[in-house]
PDB file of C-alpha atoms in Angstrom:
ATOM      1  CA  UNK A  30     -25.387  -3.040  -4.438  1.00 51.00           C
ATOM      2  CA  UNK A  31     -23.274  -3.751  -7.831  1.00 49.00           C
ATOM      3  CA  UNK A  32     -21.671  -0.940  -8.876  1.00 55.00           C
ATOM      4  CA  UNK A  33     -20.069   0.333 -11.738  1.00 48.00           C
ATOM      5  CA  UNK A  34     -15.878   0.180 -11.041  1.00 58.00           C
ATOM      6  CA  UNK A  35     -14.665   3.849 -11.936  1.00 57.00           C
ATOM      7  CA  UNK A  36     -11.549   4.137 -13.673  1.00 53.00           C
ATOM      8  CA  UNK A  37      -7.990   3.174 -12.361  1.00 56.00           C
ATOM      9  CA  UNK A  38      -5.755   6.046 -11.947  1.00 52.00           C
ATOM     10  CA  UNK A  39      -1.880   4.927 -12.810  1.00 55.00           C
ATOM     11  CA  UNK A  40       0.807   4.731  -9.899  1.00 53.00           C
ATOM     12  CA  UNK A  41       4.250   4.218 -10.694  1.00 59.00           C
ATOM     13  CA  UNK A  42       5.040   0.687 -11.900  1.00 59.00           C
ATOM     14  CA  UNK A  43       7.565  -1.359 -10.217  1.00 62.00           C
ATOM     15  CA  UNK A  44      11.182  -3.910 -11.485  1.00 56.00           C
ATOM     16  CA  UNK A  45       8.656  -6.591 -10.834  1.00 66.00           C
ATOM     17  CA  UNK A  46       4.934  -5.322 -11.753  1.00 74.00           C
ATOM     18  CA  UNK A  47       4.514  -5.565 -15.618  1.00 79.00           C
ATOM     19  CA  UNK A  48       4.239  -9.053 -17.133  1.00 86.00           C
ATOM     20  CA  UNK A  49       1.747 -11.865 -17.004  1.00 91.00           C
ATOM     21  CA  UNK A  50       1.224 -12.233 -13.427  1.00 96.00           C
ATOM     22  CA  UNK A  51       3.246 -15.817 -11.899  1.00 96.00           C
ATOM     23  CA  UNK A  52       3.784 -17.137  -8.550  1.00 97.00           C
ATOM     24  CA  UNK A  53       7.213 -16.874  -6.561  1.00 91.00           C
ATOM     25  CA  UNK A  54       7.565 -19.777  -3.768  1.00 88.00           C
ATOM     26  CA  UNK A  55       6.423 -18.632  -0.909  1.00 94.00           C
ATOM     27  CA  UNK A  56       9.260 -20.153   1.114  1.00 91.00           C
ATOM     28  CA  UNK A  57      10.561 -16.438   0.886  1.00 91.00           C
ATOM     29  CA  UNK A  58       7.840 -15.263   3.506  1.00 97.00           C
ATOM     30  CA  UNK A  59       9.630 -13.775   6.963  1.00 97.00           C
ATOM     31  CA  UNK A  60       8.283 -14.498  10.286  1.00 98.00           C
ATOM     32  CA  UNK A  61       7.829 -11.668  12.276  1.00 98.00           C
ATOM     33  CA  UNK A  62       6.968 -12.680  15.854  1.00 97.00           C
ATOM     34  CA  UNK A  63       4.678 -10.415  17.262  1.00 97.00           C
ATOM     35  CA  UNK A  64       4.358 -11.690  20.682  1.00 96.00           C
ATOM     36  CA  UNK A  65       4.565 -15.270  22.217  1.00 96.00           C
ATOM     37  CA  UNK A  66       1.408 -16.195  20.781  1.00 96.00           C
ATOM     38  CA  UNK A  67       0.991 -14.038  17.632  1.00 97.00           C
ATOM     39  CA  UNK A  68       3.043 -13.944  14.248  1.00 98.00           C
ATOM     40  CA  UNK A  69       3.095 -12.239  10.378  1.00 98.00           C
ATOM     41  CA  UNK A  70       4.766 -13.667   7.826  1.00 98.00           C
ATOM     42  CA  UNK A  71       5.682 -10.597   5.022  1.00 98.00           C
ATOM     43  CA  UNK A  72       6.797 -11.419   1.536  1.00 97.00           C
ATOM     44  CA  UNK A  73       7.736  -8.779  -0.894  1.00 97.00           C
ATOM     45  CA  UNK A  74       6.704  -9.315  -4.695  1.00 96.00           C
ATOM     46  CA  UNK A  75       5.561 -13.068  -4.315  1.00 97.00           C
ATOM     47  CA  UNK A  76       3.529 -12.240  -7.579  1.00 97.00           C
ATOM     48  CA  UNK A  77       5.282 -10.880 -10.352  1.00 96.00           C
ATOM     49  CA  UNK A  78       2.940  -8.831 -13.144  1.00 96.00           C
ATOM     50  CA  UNK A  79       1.044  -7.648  -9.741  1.00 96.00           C
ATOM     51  CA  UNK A  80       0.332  -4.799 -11.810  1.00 96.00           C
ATOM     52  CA  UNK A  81      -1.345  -7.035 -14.957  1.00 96.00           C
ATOM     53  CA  UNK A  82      -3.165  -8.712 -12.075  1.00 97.00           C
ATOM     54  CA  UNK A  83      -4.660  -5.760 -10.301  1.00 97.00           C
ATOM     55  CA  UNK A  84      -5.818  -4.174 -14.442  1.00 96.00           C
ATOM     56  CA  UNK A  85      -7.859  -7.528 -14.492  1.00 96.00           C
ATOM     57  CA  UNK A  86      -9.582  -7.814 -11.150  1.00 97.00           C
ATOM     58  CA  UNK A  87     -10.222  -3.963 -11.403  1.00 96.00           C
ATOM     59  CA  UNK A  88     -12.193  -4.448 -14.320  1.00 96.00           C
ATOM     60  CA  UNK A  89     -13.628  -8.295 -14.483  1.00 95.00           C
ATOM     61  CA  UNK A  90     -15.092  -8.854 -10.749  1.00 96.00           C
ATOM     62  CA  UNK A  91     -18.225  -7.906  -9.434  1.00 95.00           C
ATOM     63  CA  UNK A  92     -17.197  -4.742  -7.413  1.00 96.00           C
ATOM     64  CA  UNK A  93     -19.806  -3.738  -4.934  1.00 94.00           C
ATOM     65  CA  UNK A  94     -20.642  -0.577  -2.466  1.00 92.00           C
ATOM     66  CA  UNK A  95     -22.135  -1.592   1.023  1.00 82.00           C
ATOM     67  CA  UNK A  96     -23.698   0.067   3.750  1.00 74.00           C
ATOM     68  CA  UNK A  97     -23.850  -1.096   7.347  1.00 72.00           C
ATOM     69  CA  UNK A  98     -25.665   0.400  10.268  1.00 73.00           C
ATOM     70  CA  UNK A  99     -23.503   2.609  12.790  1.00 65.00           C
ATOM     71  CA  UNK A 100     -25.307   3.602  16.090  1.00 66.00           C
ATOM     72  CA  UNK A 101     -28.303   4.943  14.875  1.00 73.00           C
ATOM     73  CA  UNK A 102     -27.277   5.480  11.207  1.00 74.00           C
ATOM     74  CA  UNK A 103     -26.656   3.656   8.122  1.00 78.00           C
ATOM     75  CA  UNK A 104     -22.862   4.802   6.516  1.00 78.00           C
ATOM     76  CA  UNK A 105     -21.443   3.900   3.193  1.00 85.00           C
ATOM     77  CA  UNK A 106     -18.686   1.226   3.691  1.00 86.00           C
ATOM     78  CA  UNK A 107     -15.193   3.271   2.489  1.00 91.00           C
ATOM     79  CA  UNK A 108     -14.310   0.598   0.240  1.00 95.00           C
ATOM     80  CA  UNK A 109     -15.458  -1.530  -2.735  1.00 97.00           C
ATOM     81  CA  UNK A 110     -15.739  -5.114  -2.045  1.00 95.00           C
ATOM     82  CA  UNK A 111     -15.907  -8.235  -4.646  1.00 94.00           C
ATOM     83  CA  UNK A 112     -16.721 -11.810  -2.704  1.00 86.00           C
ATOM     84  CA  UNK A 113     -16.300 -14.784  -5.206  1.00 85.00           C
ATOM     85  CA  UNK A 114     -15.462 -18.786  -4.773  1.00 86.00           C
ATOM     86  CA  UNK A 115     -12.289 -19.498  -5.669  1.00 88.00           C
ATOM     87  CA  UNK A 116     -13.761 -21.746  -9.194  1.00 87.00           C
ATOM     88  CA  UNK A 117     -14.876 -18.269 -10.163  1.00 89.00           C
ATOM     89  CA  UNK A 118     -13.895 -18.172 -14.124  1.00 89.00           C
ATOM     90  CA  UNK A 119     -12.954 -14.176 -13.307  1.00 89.00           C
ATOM     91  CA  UNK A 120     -10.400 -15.010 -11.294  1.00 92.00           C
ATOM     92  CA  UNK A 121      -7.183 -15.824 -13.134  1.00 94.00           C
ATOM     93  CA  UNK A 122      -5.601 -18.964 -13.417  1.00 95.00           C
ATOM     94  CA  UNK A 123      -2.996 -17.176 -10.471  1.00 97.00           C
ATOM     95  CA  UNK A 124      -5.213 -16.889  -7.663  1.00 97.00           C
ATOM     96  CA  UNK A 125      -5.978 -20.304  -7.766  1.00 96.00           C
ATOM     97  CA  UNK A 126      -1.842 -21.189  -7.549  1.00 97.00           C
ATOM     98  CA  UNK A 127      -1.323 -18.648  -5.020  1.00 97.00           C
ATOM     99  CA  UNK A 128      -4.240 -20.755  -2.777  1.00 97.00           C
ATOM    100  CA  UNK A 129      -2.926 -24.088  -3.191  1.00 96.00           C
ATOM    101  CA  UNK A 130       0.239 -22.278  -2.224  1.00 97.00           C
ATOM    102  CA  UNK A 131      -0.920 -21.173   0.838  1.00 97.00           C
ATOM    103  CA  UNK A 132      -2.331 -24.442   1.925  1.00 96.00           C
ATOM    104  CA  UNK A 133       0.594 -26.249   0.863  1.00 96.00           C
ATOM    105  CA  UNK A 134       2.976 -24.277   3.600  1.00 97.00           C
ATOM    106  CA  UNK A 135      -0.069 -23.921   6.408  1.00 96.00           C
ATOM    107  CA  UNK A 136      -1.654 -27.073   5.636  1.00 95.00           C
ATOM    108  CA  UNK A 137      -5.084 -25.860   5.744  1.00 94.00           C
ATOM    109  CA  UNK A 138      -7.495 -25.803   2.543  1.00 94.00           C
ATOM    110  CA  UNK A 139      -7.629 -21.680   1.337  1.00 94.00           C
ATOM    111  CA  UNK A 140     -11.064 -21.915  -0.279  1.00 89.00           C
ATOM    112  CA  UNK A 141     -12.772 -18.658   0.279  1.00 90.00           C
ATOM    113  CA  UNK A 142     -11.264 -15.132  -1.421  1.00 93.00           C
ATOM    114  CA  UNK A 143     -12.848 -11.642  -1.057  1.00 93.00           C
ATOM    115  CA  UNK A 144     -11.364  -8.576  -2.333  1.00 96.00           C
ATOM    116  CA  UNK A 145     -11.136  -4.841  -1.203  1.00 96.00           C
ATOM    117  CA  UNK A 146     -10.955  -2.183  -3.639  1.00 98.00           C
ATOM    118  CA  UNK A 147      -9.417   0.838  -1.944  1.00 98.00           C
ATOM    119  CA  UNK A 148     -10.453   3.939  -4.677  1.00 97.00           C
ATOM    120  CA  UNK A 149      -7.879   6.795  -3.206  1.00 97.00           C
ATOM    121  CA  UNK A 150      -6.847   7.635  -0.003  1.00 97.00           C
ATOM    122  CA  UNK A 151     -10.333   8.284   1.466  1.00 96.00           C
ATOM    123  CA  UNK A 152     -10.557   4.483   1.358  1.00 97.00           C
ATOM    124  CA  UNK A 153      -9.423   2.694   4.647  1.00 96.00           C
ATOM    125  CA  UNK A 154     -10.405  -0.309   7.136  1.00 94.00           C
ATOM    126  CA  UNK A 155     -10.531   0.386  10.780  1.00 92.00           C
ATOM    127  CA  UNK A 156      -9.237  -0.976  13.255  1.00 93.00           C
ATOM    128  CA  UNK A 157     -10.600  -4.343  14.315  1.00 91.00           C
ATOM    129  CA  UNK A 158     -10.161  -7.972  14.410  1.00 85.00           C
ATOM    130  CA  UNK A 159     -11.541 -10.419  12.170  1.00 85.00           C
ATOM    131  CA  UNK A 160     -14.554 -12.155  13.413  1.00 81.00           C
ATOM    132  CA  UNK A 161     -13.478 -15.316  12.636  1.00 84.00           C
ATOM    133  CA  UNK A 162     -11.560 -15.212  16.123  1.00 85.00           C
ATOM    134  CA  UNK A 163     -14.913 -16.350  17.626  1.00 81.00           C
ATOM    135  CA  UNK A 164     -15.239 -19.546  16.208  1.00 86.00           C
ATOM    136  CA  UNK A 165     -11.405 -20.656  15.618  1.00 86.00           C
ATOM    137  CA  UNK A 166      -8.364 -20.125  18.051  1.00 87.00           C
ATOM    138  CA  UNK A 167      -5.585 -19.625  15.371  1.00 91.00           C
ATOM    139  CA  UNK A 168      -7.056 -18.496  11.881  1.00 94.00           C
ATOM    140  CA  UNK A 169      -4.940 -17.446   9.733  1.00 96.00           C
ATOM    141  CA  UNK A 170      -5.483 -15.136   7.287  1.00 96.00           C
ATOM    142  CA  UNK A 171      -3.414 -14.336   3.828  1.00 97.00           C
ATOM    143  CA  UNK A 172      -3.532 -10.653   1.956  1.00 98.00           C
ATOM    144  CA  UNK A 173      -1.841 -10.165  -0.956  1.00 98.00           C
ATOM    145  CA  UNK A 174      -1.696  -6.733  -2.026  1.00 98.00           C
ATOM    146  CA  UNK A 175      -2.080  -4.891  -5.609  1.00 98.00           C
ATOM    147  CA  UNK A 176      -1.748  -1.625  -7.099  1.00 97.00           C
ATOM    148  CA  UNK A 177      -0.411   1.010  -5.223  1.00 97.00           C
ATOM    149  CA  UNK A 178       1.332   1.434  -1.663  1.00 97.00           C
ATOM    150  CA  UNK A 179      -0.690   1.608   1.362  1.00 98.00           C
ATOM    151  CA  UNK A 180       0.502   1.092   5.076  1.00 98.00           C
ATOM    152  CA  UNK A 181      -0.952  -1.521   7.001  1.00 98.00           C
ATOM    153  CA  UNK A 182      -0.915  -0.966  10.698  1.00 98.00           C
ATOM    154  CA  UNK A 183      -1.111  -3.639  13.531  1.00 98.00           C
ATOM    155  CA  UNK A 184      -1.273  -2.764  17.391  1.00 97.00           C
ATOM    156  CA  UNK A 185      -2.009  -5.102  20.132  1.00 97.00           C
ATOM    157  CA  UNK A 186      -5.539  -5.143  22.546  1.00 94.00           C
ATOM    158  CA  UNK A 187      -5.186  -2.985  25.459  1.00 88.00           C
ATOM    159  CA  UNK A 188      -2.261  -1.151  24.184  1.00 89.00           C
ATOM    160  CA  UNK A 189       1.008  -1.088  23.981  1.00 91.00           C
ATOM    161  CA  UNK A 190       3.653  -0.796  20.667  1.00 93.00           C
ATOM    162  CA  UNK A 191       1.987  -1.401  16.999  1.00 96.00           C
ATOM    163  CA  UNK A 192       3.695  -1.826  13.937  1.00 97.00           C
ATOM    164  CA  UNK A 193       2.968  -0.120  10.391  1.00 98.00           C
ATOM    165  CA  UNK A 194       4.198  -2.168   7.425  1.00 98.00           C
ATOM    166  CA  UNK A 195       3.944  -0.619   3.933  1.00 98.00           C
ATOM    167  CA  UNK A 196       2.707  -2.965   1.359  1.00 98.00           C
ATOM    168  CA  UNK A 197       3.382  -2.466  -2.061  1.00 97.00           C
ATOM    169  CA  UNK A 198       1.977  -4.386  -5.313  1.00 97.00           C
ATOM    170  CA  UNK A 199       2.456  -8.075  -5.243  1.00 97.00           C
ATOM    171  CA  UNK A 200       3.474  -8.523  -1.566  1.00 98.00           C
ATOM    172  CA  UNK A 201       2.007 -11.121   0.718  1.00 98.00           C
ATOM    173  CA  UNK A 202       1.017 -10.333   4.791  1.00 98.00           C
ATOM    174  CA  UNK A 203      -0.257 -13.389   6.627  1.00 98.00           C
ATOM    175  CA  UNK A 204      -1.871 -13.433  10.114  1.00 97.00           C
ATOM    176  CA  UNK A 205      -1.771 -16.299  12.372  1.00 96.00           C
ATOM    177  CA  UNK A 206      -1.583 -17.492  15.812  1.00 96.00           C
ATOM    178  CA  UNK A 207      -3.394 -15.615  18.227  1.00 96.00           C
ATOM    179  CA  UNK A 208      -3.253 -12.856  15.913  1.00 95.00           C
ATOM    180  CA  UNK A 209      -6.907 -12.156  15.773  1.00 94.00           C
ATOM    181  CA  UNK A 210      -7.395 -12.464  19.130  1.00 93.00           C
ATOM    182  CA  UNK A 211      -4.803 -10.383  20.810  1.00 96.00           C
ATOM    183  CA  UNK A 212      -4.082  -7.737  17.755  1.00 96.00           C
ATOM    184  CA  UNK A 213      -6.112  -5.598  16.197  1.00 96.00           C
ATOM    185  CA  UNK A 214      -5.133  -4.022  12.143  1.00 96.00           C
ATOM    186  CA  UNK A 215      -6.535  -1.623   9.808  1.00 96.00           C
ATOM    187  CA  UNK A 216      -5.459   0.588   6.516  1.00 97.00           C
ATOM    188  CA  UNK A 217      -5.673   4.254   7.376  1.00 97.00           C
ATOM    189  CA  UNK A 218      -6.808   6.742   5.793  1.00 97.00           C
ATOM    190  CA  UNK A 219      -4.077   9.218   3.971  1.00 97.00           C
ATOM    191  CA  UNK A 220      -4.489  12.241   2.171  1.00 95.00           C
ATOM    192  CA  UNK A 221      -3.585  11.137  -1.130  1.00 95.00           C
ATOM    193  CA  UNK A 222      -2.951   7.496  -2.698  1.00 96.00           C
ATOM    194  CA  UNK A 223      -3.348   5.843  -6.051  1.00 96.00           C
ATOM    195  CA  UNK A 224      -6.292   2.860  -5.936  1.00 97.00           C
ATOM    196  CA  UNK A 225      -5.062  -0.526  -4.357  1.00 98.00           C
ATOM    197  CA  UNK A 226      -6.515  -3.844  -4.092  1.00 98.00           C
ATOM    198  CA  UNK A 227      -6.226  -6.511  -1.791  1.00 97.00           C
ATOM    199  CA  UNK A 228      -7.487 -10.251  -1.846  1.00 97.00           C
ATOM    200  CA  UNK A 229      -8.122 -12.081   1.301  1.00 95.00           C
ATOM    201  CA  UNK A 230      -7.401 -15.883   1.315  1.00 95.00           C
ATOM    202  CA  UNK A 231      -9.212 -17.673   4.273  1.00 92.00           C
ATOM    203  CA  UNK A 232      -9.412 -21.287   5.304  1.00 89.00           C
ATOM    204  CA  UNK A 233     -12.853 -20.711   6.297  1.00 79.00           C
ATOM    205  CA  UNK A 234     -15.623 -18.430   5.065  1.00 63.00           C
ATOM    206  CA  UNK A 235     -17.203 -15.355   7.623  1.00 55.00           C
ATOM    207  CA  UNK A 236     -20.423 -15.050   7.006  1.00 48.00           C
ATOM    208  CA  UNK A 237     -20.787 -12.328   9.710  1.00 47.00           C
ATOM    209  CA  UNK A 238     -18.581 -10.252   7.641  1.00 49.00           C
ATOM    210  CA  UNK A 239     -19.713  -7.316   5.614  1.00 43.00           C
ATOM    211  CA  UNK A 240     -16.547  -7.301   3.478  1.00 49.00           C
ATOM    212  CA  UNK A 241     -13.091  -8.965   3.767  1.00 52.00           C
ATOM    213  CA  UNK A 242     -10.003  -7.359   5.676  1.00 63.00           C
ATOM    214  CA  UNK A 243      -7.071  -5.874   4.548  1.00 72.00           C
TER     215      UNK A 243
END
């Protein structure tokens, strides 16, 4: 169901937030190793005017609320979601760069972006694993996130240490490896935080997927 997008509150701007939004190389990204078989790569503020960025999407895509059934009930999905190809005229001329960018340094073809709107802090993902795990052995999977600050947890099947990694506007979090497989991730729920976005860049659609991660 389309819905109308309400209003975005403000959240305090950062150095690199205001401007038209632009590209930094991604050769910046760290690899974080999570195990033998699993990795992130983090990037802070690989898009510069994050902040222009986010004002756009929040008000030109096609924001919608879903509902998916839940043992024997139907609940609201705590998020907006907005899917779109990636020749989509709403998108700005910088999502398209930032895909070609992405396929450039994996060397697979990013076609396919979907994008989370996260209201306040009643917003979240649980935990889970993409589903694309059952029909590739190393997706990987880029989020780029706008807007405000939200932490963006990781912890590994069957237990053991996790990982929370706050991402601010304009930073970059890619999954690959085994990542999907052995990890699981999700975006809390907090008591209070300004809206954030986040677009997901895949290398292959999910069509089992109510909304995109992240």
């Amino acid at each position: 169901m389309v819905t109308a997008c309400p209003p975005a509150a403000s959240w305090q701007s950062t150095l690199f937030g205001t401007g038209p939004p632009r590209l930094q190389d991604l050769s910046g990204l760290d690899r974080i190793e999570l195990d033998a078989q699993c990795w992130i790569d983090l990037g802070r503020a690989v898009v510069h005017g994050s902040d222009e960025l986010f004002s756009t999407l929040h008000r030109t895509l096609p924001w919608e609320a879903q509902e998916r059934p839940m043992y024997d009930r139907i609940v609201a999905v705590p998020r907006l979601t907005a899917h779109l190809d990636l020749a989509d005229t709403r998108f700005p001329p910088v999502v398209t760069d930032i895909a070609q960018a992405l396929s450039d340094r994996y060397e697979l073809p990013f076609e396919h972006v979907g994008a989370n709107l996260y209201r306040d802090g009643e917003d979240s993902v649980a935990w889970h694993g993409d589903r694309i795990r059952f029909r590739l052995a190393e997706p990987v999977i880029a989020i780029l996130s706008l807007g405000g600050s939200r932490v963006f947890r990781l912890r590994p099947r069957g237990g053991g240490p996790g990982r929370s990694i706050s991402l601010h506007g304009g930073d970059m979090l890619v999954m690959g490896g085994a990542c999907q497989h052995r990890w699981e991730h999700c975006v809390p729920k907090v008591r209070s935080a300004p809206p954030r976005m986040s677009l997901t860049f895949r290398h292959e659609r999910d069509p089992e997927a109510a909304s995109p991660d992240g």
